[in-house]
Amino acid sequence: MVDSLLLVDDEDGIRRVVAITLADMGYEVFTAASGEEAMRAFREHHPPIVITDIRMPGMSGIDLLRAVKLESPDTEVIMITGHGDLDVAIESLKLSAADFINKPVSPEVLEIALRRATERIEMRAKMREYTENLERLVQEQAARIVDYERQKAAGQVMEGLTQALQGLSKDFAGDIRFFNDLPSFVSLHDRHGTVLSVNRYYKDRLGDKVGLGSWEVYKNGTDAPDGSPVARTLATGQSQHSREVVVCVNGNDHPVMVHTVPIRGANGEVELVLEISGDVGEVRRLQDELRNTQQLYRQLFDETPCAIALVNPDLTIAAANRRFRKEFGEHEGALCHRACHGRNDPCPECPALLTFKDGQSHRLETQFLTCGGGRINALVWTAPIRDAQDRVVQVLELAADITEVRRLQEHLTSLGMLIASLSHGIKGLLTALDGAMYKVNSGLAKGDQTRLTEGWESVTQLVGRIKGMVMDILFWARKRDMNIQDLDVAELLGGVADSAGPKAEKLGVSFVREFQSGLGRLVGDPSVLAPALVNLLENAVDACVQDTAKKEHRVVFRAYRKDEDLVVEVEDNGIGMDRETLEKLFSVFFSTKGSKGTGLGLFIVRKAVDQHGGDIEADSEQGKGSVFRVFLPLSECA
């Protein structure tokens, strides 16, 4: 939870007002009047968020951003900009600023920027927690595997111990009490297979078998006495290793791993046999626990909602989870940079290489190439995997998909840039609207009908332009669901023509309808399609009005069927466009109308056509006119 931040502004009034707003939001606010004072406060309080003005005497906001990021890359910095600071604000985004907001600072905009910065901080914290948990789990599993290997080695140690007992055979006095503290079944047998002595652990668990045959301790041993481990040792003169089942004093069966070793006399003949049986029940329990833990580890590994890969020192992929395989395919054994980036050489600033080098975790924001050919933005964290000698033998790479976060950030940033660039245009329209309203009021006061009519026409035109700007901005800014309907094409196009035709006639432009009969039906959202087509028609009318070289102008609204598609054409003989303008025509924020346009109209038209599975193209020649063609799929029943 982010509960404190640093506010930096050289204007005392702005600093006080914004600080009060931030305090009302629940933040502990530290303030500074300059970049130098801000760095001292930052080093003292370590706030996770810094809000700073860009233009300040001495150390500017950009310089402060660089200094903060150098000392604490995870600190989120929000820039406050004034009019004319767009280029500087964009530069701040390149330096990893979290966001920028315009003066005067709106509490709503400030709250949105803080919420986004807080979400980034919390996402990094969750990523760090995922990495630490996975690293801890891997270390625990490695420790368990080591323990299991030690258990396995115990049998081998026991065998070596029995071999060493051969040297003690000459001094054997008929007692093995020195094995009493050994947690294994230890017994000594003569050349006839009779039990001579047992240790305490044997006696407590299996009973006192002294004087009995060595085979009687085993389940079904009496059925095959010559098949017992001791009998085989006496027969072959060789040590034996086998898995057997003994019967405990309580009647329960107990699995054991049996090791026997012959003890020879002076003549080289086998005089005694030492038998040591290890309890394999505990080994089985550890094996089961290991399998369960491995299964849990694999499940956690696969179900983590991030792409995870285990990378070797040569940057080959040792293992990958389900999310990684889904995004990048089966690439175990392949080079990491080849699988994720399509590169032949290691990536610059590769976090895995840095972790192999210094043994520390590293973070990198990068772009990955998926197996489907798409690209995703990802935040990558690395963690070292160490062996028993504390050497980094592998690196765990965890990548979180932040494509949607970046898309939303870019959308909001571009929207902010749009609003800033349109502010002076809207201001000019409002000033002109004041003049038109003054003319209306003057006409009313003086009873001048001509002046009143001219003023009202200006008001209507200016209000329409402002409405168009605002609707374009709203359409670009919001995400809306399609209201799909079965539409009669002729009815839809007739309504569009009725909306755009009067404007053309009023401005002296001939408006011609050329609709083929039997156009059929299509499936779509009329509230999206109709405004898009009206936009094309109004653009055609404007192109004619701007052309002063011709005496007569006309706009042709044409529709016909071509195979399974509906083709809608808007043709005009206006000013036309050059090749460079034609290539940029459908780009966002590009306008052929200069300050009178938003740069969103044709971009929104293309978006509307794309949403209906169609296509749009344009041909134009400067000085002669333009034609736009929209292709829309007709419904099957059309």
XYZ file of C-alpha atoms in Angstrom:
638
model
C 0.000 0.000 0.000
C 1.463 3.382 -1.060
C 0.895 5.849 1.772
C 3.468 8.606 1.171
C 4.807 10.690 -1.723
C 7.018 13.676 -2.505
C 5.544 16.811 -4.172
C 7.998 19.181 -5.898
C 7.003 22.609 -7.327
C 8.702 25.987 -7.163
C 5.338 27.819 -6.990
C 4.277 28.001 -3.361
C 0.563 28.388 -4.099
C 0.380 25.352 -6.396
C 2.422 23.328 -3.930
C 0.061 24.118 -1.035
C -3.149 23.452 -3.005
C -1.955 20.155 -4.480
C -0.556 19.051 -1.110
C -3.975 19.605 0.506
C -5.632 17.580 -2.272
C -3.151 14.734 -1.808
C -3.588 14.784 1.971
C -7.365 14.533 1.506
C -6.715 11.405 -0.593
C -4.981 9.842 2.412
C -1.312 10.338 1.499
C 1.474 11.571 3.760
C 2.911 14.413 1.662
C 6.523 15.600 1.737
C 7.101 18.840 -0.196
C 10.058 20.558 -1.798
C 10.426 23.889 -3.645
C 13.369 22.887 -5.844
C 15.063 19.864 -7.366
C 17.992 20.075 -4.943
C 15.683 20.226 -1.922
C 13.648 17.353 -3.405
C 16.711 15.064 -3.600
C 17.494 15.718 0.073
C 13.893 14.900 1.035
C 13.907 11.828 -1.226
C 17.031 10.415 0.415
C 15.586 11.068 3.865
C 12.037 9.698 3.435
C 12.341 7.296 0.432
C 8.794 7.899 -0.902
C 7.617 5.395 -3.547
C 6.052 8.166 -5.706
C 7.419 11.592 -6.703
C 5.239 14.285 -8.328
C 7.315 17.097 -9.842
C 6.882 20.155 -12.013
C 8.944 20.045 -15.226
C 10.059 23.670 -15.370
C 11.865 24.810 -12.206
C 14.909 27.065 -11.697
C 18.153 25.205 -11.066
C 17.543 21.451 -11.284
C 14.631 20.947 -13.679
C 12.000 18.246 -13.375
C 13.731 16.205 -16.093
C 17.035 16.392 -14.166
C 15.229 15.365 -10.978
C 13.619 12.416 -12.843
C 17.062 11.215 -13.984
C 18.527 11.558 -10.471
C 15.639 9.708 -8.790
C 15.675 6.859 -11.334
C 19.457 6.547 -10.952
C 19.153 6.029 -7.179
C 15.842 4.123 -7.160
C 14.658 2.712 -10.528
C 11.424 1.409 -8.959
C 10.272 4.857 -7.787
C 7.353 6.138 -9.885
C 7.697 9.771 -11.056
C 4.699 11.769 -12.304
C 5.478 14.956 -14.269
C 3.399 18.177 -14.081
C 3.460 20.074 -17.387
C 2.348 23.504 -18.543
C 1.275 24.651 -21.999
C 4.009 24.114 -24.580
C 5.723 21.365 -22.586
C 4.497 18.419 -24.695
C 7.920 17.684 -26.194
C 9.510 17.782 -22.748
C 6.718 15.586 -21.354
C 7.286 13.003 -24.077
C 11.012 13.054 -23.282
C 10.150 12.338 -19.632
C 8.154 9.247 -20.705
C 11.248 7.996 -22.551
C 13.144 8.360 -19.246
C 10.604 6.002 -17.563
C 8.315 8.631 -16.040
C 5.074 7.001 -14.899
C 2.777 9.681 -16.343
C 2.358 13.400 -16.934
C -0.546 15.702 -16.102
C -1.310 19.228 -17.269
C -1.659 22.409 -15.245
C -3.923 23.396 -13.653
C -3.854 20.081 -11.811
C -7.272 18.437 -11.733
C -7.950 16.259 -8.646
C -9.616 13.620 -10.845
C -6.677 13.431 -13.277
C -4.224 13.430 -10.365
C -6.089 10.549 -8.708
C -6.036 8.522 -11.957
C -2.284 9.072 -12.370
C -1.631 8.054 -8.753
C -3.807 4.948 -9.125
C -1.828 3.858 -12.197
C 1.497 4.479 -10.458
C 0.299 2.524 -7.411
C -0.807 -0.394 -9.624
C 2.692 -0.547 -11.162
C 4.304 -0.558 -7.716
C 1.962 -3.305 -6.479
C 2.549 -5.361 -9.655
C 6.312 -5.215 -9.112
C 5.827 -6.276 -5.484
C 3.750 -9.280 -6.573
C 6.350 -10.206 -9.172
C 9.066 -10.045 -6.532
C 6.969 -12.217 -4.208
C 6.400 -14.811 -6.969
C 10.128 -14.938 -7.670
C 11.105 -15.263 -4.020
C 8.540 -18.029 -3.403
C 9.698 -20.003 -6.413
C 13.339 -19.592 -5.434
C 12.576 -20.779 -1.890
C 10.615 -23.769 -3.198
C 13.422 -24.780 -5.553
C 15.937 -24.583 -2.714
C 13.692 -26.709 -0.480
C 13.319 -29.355 -3.167
C 17.050 -29.384 -3.754
C 17.599 -29.931 -0.026
C 15.108 -32.813 0.005
C 16.824 -34.445 -2.959
C 20.146 -34.172 -1.149
C 18.585 -35.810 1.914
C 17.249 -38.646 -0.214
C 20.656 -39.179 -1.785
C 22.144 -39.347 1.693
C 19.630 -42.018 2.652
C 20.536 -43.956 -0.455
C 24.219 -43.632 0.347
C 23.635 -44.982 3.848
C 23.303 -48.510 2.474
C 26.620 -48.154 0.700
C 28.271 -46.861 3.860
C 26.820 -49.808 5.744
C 28.335 -52.197 3.218
C 31.716 -50.581 3.596
C 31.369 -50.876 7.359
C 30.727 -54.591 7.147
C 33.773 -55.022 4.941
C 35.834 -53.309 7.615
C 34.525 -55.835 10.151
C 36.471 -58.566 8.392
C 39.571 -57.269 10.093
C 37.858 -57.623 13.433
C 36.827 -61.247 12.910
C 39.970 -62.629 14.550
C 39.193 -60.694 17.735
C 35.479 -61.527 17.795
C 34.400 -62.763 21.230
C 30.819 -63.774 20.386
C 29.129 -60.453 21.218
C 28.085 -57.494 18.993
C 27.001 -55.094 21.704
C 29.022 -52.364 19.988
C 26.215 -52.322 17.326
C 23.498 -51.575 19.893
C 23.323 -47.875 19.022
C 23.078 -48.511 15.283
C 19.463 -48.023 14.004
C 19.622 -51.151 11.832
C 18.996 -54.875 12.297
C 22.479 -56.382 12.948
C 23.021 -60.114 13.465
C 25.939 -62.541 13.391
C 25.613 -66.098 11.971
C 27.877 -69.197 12.066
C 28.833 -71.445 9.127
C 25.637 -73.459 9.635
C 23.341 -70.428 9.308
C 22.532 -70.256 13.008
C 22.043 -66.854 14.649
C 24.820 -66.289 17.185
C 24.112 -62.747 18.342
C 21.862 -59.721 17.573
C 21.947 -56.064 18.518
C 19.364 -54.331 20.678
C 17.441 -52.799 17.723
C 17.085 -56.298 16.185
C 15.943 -57.836 19.461
C 13.378 -55.095 20.166
C 11.791 -55.155 16.713
C 12.235 -58.726 15.490
C 12.647 -60.669 18.757
C 15.541 -62.687 20.220
C 16.392 -65.109 17.395
C 19.684 -66.365 18.896
C 20.003 -70.119 18.281
C 17.451 -70.110 15.456
C 18.108 -70.419 11.762
C 18.943 -67.189 9.922
C 16.046 -67.759 7.500
C 13.360 -67.840 10.228
C 13.206 -64.039 10.548
C 11.971 -63.661 6.968
C 8.449 -63.961 5.727
C 8.042 -67.422 4.137
C 11.695 -68.082 5.013
C 10.995 -71.538 6.391
C 9.695 -72.563 2.952
C 13.088 -71.873 1.319
C 15.868 -71.806 3.942
C 18.565 -72.048 1.300
C 17.330 -68.833 -0.280
C 18.051 -66.536 2.665
C 20.847 -63.925 2.223
C 23.076 -65.652 4.809
C 22.613 -69.038 3.101
C 23.590 -67.525 -0.241
C 26.701 -65.962 1.295
C 27.729 -69.278 2.841
C 27.150 -71.003 -0.495
C 29.021 -68.512 -2.657
C 31.454 -66.948 -0.233
C 30.364 -63.542 -1.592
C 28.540 -60.593 -0.077
C 24.850 -60.391 -0.869
C 22.525 -57.403 -1.370
C 18.803 -57.921 -1.606
C 15.428 -56.507 -0.660
C 13.556 -58.770 1.776
C 10.541 -58.743 4.075
C 10.976 -59.589 7.790
C 8.284 -60.363 10.339
C 8.234 -58.152 13.445
C 7.386 -59.347 16.940
C 3.900 -57.803 16.545
C 3.290 -59.943 13.461
C 3.537 -57.090 10.944
C 5.580 -57.377 7.779
C 8.478 -54.947 7.410
C 10.504 -54.334 4.176
C 14.292 -54.151 4.621
C 17.418 -53.877 2.482
C 19.768 -56.692 3.534
C 23.580 -56.590 3.265
C 25.696 -59.593 4.213
C 29.467 -59.959 4.363
C 31.494 -63.135 4.953
C 34.070 -63.176 7.759
C 36.831 -65.681 6.998
C 39.079 -67.635 9.331
C 42.811 -68.135 9.109
C 42.391 -70.850 6.478
C 40.351 -68.530 4.264
C 37.105 -70.407 4.839
C 33.922 -68.535 5.756
C 33.552 -68.859 9.512
C 30.934 -66.189 10.209
C 28.445 -64.043 8.321
C 27.556 -60.516 9.410
C 24.106 -59.396 8.334
C 22.955 -55.765 8.501
C 19.428 -54.874 7.393
C 18.393 -51.264 6.748
C 14.813 -50.067 7.197
C 13.550 -49.126 3.698
C 10.186 -47.966 5.011
C 11.643 -44.533 5.817
C 13.306 -44.401 2.414
C 9.962 -45.153 0.773
C 8.290 -42.484 2.864
C 10.904 -39.959 1.791
C 10.508 -41.050 -1.833
C 6.741 -40.609 -1.636
C 7.142 -37.240 0.023
C 9.647 -36.256 -2.636
C 7.273 -37.298 -5.414
C 4.398 -35.385 -3.797
C 6.554 -32.319 -3.347
C 7.805 -32.559 -6.917
C 4.220 -32.796 -8.122
C 3.263 -29.763 -6.034
C 6.289 -27.907 -7.339
C 5.410 -28.775 -10.939
C 1.792 -27.720 -10.393
C 2.873 -24.410 -8.899
C 5.422 -24.020 -11.692
C 2.813 -24.629 -14.390
C -0.118 -22.753 -12.842
C 1.762 -19.512 -12.108
C 0.138 -16.862 -14.367
C 3.523 -15.839 -15.756
C 5.894 -17.346 -18.317
C 8.729 -19.071 -16.419
C 11.915 -20.590 -17.828
C 14.930 -22.152 -16.136
C 18.052 -21.048 -18.038
C 21.483 -22.724 -18.104
C 24.780 -20.773 -18.138
C 24.956 -21.145 -21.928
C 21.465 -19.522 -22.083
C 19.744 -22.728 -23.185
C 16.325 -23.408 -21.656
C 16.452 -26.263 -19.139
C 12.733 -26.217 -18.262
C 9.662 -24.095 -18.949
C 6.184 -23.893 -17.491
C 2.844 -24.225 -19.291
C 2.390 -20.463 -19.864
C 5.857 -20.223 -21.452
C 5.145 -23.149 -23.768
C 1.795 -21.656 -24.738
C 3.344 -18.300 -25.680
C 6.638 -19.475 -27.209
C 6.182 -23.187 -28.009
C 8.230 -26.204 -26.935
C 11.736 -24.766 -26.716
C 13.510 -26.788 -24.022
C 17.152 -27.053 -25.023
C 16.900 -24.019 -27.324
C 18.613 -20.687 -26.752
C 16.516 -18.295 -24.691
C 17.070 -15.286 -26.978
C 16.202 -17.418 -29.998
C 12.970 -18.760 -28.466
C 11.672 -15.466 -27.043
C 13.073 -12.826 -29.398
C 13.994 -14.626 -32.621
C 17.572 -13.381 -32.179
C 20.786 -15.215 -32.990
C 22.827 -13.270 -30.425
C 22.118 -12.694 -26.702
C 19.954 -9.687 -25.935
C 21.642 -6.453 -24.826
C 21.325 -6.039 -21.047
C 20.238 -9.683 -20.745
C 19.064 -10.071 -17.099
C 19.988 -13.772 -17.017
C 23.603 -13.021 -17.984
C 23.747 -10.297 -15.330
C 22.461 -12.738 -12.703
C 25.050 -15.357 -13.698
C 27.674 -12.632 -13.402
C 26.838 -11.065 -10.012
C 24.438 -13.585 -8.422
C 21.749 -10.923 -7.918
C 18.172 -10.639 -9.145
C 17.636 -8.295 -12.086
C 14.647 -6.726 -13.793
C 14.070 -5.740 -17.416
C 11.093 -4.517 -19.387
C 11.261 -5.926 -22.913
C 9.206 -7.133 -25.858
C 8.827 -10.823 -26.722
C 7.980 -12.487 -30.051
C 5.347 -15.209 -29.552
C 5.140 -18.451 -31.512
C 2.074 -17.043 -33.299
C 4.081 -14.105 -34.649
C 2.628 -11.550 -32.238
C 4.498 -9.311 -29.833
C 3.890 -8.850 -26.119
C 5.346 -6.416 -23.628
C 6.761 -8.186 -20.596
C 8.370 -7.352 -17.274
C 11.127 -9.904 -16.617
C 12.569 -10.820 -13.210
C 15.470 -13.183 -12.659
C 16.517 -15.201 -9.602
C 19.729 -17.232 -9.106
C 19.569 -21.003 -8.480
C 22.620 -22.080 -6.439
C 24.264 -25.438 -5.742
C 25.658 -26.719 -2.429
C 28.831 -24.659 -2.983
C 26.736 -21.485 -3.419
C 27.576 -21.268 -7.099
C 24.932 -19.959 -9.517
C 24.215 -22.963 -11.740
C 20.945 -21.821 -13.303
C 18.775 -18.713 -13.470
C 15.017 -18.597 -13.074
C 13.389 -16.109 -15.477
C 9.842 -14.988 -14.690
C 8.035 -12.807 -17.252
C 4.688 -11.082 -16.643
C 2.636 -9.948 -19.642
C 2.032 -6.193 -19.304
C 0.881 -5.653 -22.898
C -2.589 -4.552 -21.802
C -1.122 -2.214 -19.178
C 1.125 -0.606 -21.794
C -1.734 -0.400 -24.293
C -3.918 1.405 -21.777
C -1.034 3.664 -20.791
C -0.314 4.556 -24.416
C -4.023 5.102 -25.035
C -4.333 7.475 -22.078
C -1.083 9.221 -22.988
C -2.163 9.755 -26.579
C -5.560 10.940 -25.381
C -3.854 13.437 -23.075
C -1.708 14.650 -25.962
C -4.814 14.983 -28.126
C -6.700 17.017 -25.526
C -3.676 19.263 -24.965
C -3.246 19.854 -28.707
C -6.965 20.592 -29.149
C -7.239 22.966 -26.206
C -6.228 26.049 -28.166
C -8.528 25.035 -31.050
C -11.538 24.680 -28.778
C -10.601 27.952 -27.106
C -10.680 29.642 -30.532
C -14.062 28.111 -31.294
C -15.437 29.332 -27.965
C -14.126 32.847 -28.665
C -15.819 32.781 -32.077
C -18.979 31.478 -30.399
C -18.935 34.460 -28.033
C -18.795 36.754 -31.094
C -21.659 34.954 -32.787
C -23.771 35.111 -29.614
C -23.010 38.814 -29.358
C -24.331 39.247 -32.919
C -27.502 37.304 -31.977
C -28.045 39.422 -28.858
C -27.390 42.595 -30.822
C -29.901 41.570 -33.483
C -32.495 40.843 -30.806
C -31.885 44.156 -29.054
C -32.087 46.206 -32.251
C -34.765 44.138 -33.949
C -32.368 43.489 -36.845
C -33.602 40.222 -38.389
C -30.712 39.975 -40.848
C -28.114 40.384 -38.127
C -30.031 37.909 -35.932
C -30.142 35.299 -38.728
C -26.434 35.658 -39.540
C -25.519 35.400 -35.872
C -27.662 32.323 -35.308
C -26.220 30.585 -38.372
C -22.705 31.205 -36.976
C -23.761 29.863 -33.566
C -25.221 26.716 -35.172
C -22.107 26.109 -37.251
C -19.702 26.620 -34.315
C -21.761 24.443 -31.959
C -21.733 21.699 -34.617
C -17.933 21.875 -34.878
C -17.506 21.750 -31.108
C -19.937 18.838 -30.899
C -18.015 16.993 -33.613
C -14.742 17.465 -31.726
C -16.204 16.281 -28.438
C -17.927 13.243 -30.005
C -14.693 12.224 -31.757
C -12.802 12.457 -28.472
C -15.458 10.450 -26.616
C -15.549 7.774 -29.321
C -11.751 7.466 -29.217
C -11.536 7.458 -25.400
C -14.207 4.951 -24.452
C -14.658 1.268 -25.117
C -18.185 0.281 -26.096
C -19.934 -2.976 -26.938
C -21.402 -3.421 -30.421
C -25.204 -3.423 -30.727
C -25.447 -5.893 -33.631
C -28.670 -5.813 -35.684
C -29.969 -7.176 -38.992
C -30.055 -4.046 -41.194
C -31.775 -3.221 -44.461
C -28.978 -1.631 -46.529
C -31.219 0.701 -48.533
C -32.888 1.981 -45.370
C -29.523 2.520 -43.631
C -28.009 4.406 -46.589
C -31.181 6.439 -47.082
C -30.971 7.662 -43.493
C -27.295 8.560 -43.968
C -28.092 10.526 -47.122
C -30.941 12.365 -45.370
C -28.500 13.410 -42.640
C -25.687 14.660 -44.880
C -27.592 15.893 -47.949
C -29.084 19.102 -46.506
C -25.655 20.394 -45.458
C -24.330 19.898 -48.991
C -27.280 21.648 -50.623
C -27.046 24.530 -48.139
C -23.375 25.062 -49.013
C -24.068 25.007 -52.742
C -22.774 21.487 -53.374
C -24.879 19.171 -55.534
C -25.683 15.940 -53.676
C -26.350 12.892 -55.875
C -27.639 9.481 -54.771
C -26.836 6.449 -56.946
C -28.155 3.338 -55.162
C -28.424 0.034 -57.029
C -31.690 -1.805 -56.461
C -31.745 -4.973 -54.371
C -28.829 -4.060 -52.130
C -29.912 -6.654 -49.559
C -29.145 -6.781 -45.856
C -26.093 -6.746 -43.617
C -25.380 -7.426 -39.953
C -23.975 -4.467 -38.018
C -24.376 -1.667 -35.506
C -26.209 1.289 -37.098
C -24.981 3.665 -34.386
C -21.418 2.925 -35.536
C -21.843 2.524 -39.302
C -24.133 5.493 -39.936
C -21.894 8.161 -38.264
C -18.877 6.732 -40.118
C -20.577 7.132 -43.509
C -21.899 10.597 -42.580
C -18.325 11.541 -41.685
C -17.143 10.541 -45.183
C -19.929 12.566 -46.810
C -19.268 15.676 -44.696
C -15.545 15.440 -45.488
C -16.430 15.307 -49.202
C -18.628 18.411 -48.843
C -15.842 20.257 -46.980
C -13.354 19.317 -49.734
C -15.707 20.895 -52.298
C -16.228 24.066 -50.245
C -12.446 24.518 -49.913
C -12.001 24.302 -53.702
C -12.287 27.779 -55.256
C -10.967 26.751 -58.675
C -14.224 25.220 -59.915
C -17.607 26.851 -60.322
C -19.711 23.753 -59.675
C -19.165 21.010 -57.157
C -20.918 17.802 -56.465
C -20.788 14.806 -54.107
C -21.954 11.399 -55.334
C -23.165 8.883 -52.741
C -23.069 5.531 -54.564
C -23.849 1.928 -53.456
C -23.822 -1.369 -55.351
C -23.219 -5.087 -54.851
C -19.994 -6.808 -55.848
C -19.973 -10.581 -55.309
C -20.844 -11.077 -51.620
C -19.901 -7.518 -50.583
C -21.668 -4.196 -50.402
C -19.564 -1.401 -51.938
C -20.292 2.151 -50.775
C -18.543 4.997 -52.615
C -18.319 8.680 -51.695
C -16.982 10.669 -54.646
C -16.330 14.410 -54.823
C -14.690 16.871 -57.239
C -13.124 18.968 -54.480
C -9.525 19.959 -53.812
C -8.180 16.386 -53.736
C -5.042 15.197 -51.919
C -1.395 14.609 -52.749
C 0.271 11.180 -52.394
C 1.882 11.952 -49.000
C -1.460 13.019 -47.500
C -3.174 9.936 -48.940
C -0.671 7.611 -47.258
C -1.299 9.162 -43.800
C -5.031 9.529 -44.250
C -6.220 6.914 -41.731
C -3.541 7.568 -39.085
C -4.701 8.683 -35.660
C -4.338 12.449 -34.991
C -3.613 13.196 -38.674
C -5.984 15.797 -40.121
C -6.260 17.371 -43.573
C -8.165 20.298 -42.019
C -5.359 21.701 -39.887
C -6.525 23.171 -36.582
C -10.184 22.729 -37.626
C -9.974 18.934 -37.390
C -9.343 16.493 -34.542
C -7.336 13.983 -36.560
C -9.737 11.288 -35.356
C -12.505 11.294 -37.984
C -11.056 8.984 -40.630
C -9.291 6.894 -37.999
C -12.704 6.269 -36.391
C -14.223 5.510 -39.819
C -11.584 2.823 -40.453
C -12.112 1.421 -36.951
C -15.877 1.202 -37.558
C -15.347 -0.592 -40.873
C -12.851 -3.012 -39.298
C -15.349 -3.817 -36.536
C -17.800 -4.953 -39.227
C -15.261 -7.182 -41.009
C -14.911 -4.780 -43.931
C -12.244 -2.670 -45.623
C -11.820 0.912 -46.827
C -9.650 2.467 -49.523
C -9.203 5.928 -51.025
C -8.057 7.346 -54.372
C -7.375 11.011 -54.926
C -5.691 13.464 -57.263
C -4.821 16.952 -56.144
C -7.067 19.547 -57.789
C -9.484 16.960 -59.237
C -11.161 15.279 -56.283
C -11.325 12.073 -54.242
C -13.256 8.825 -53.973
C -13.591 6.651 -50.852
C -14.735 3.011 -51.149
C -16.090 1.012 -48.224
C -16.445 -2.772 -48.576
C -18.847 -4.501 -46.151
C -19.854 -8.184 -46.121
C -23.546 -8.754 -46.798
C -25.465 -11.243 -44.681
C -26.024 -14.736 -46.133
C -29.737 -14.187 -46.521
C -29.222 -10.932 -48.444
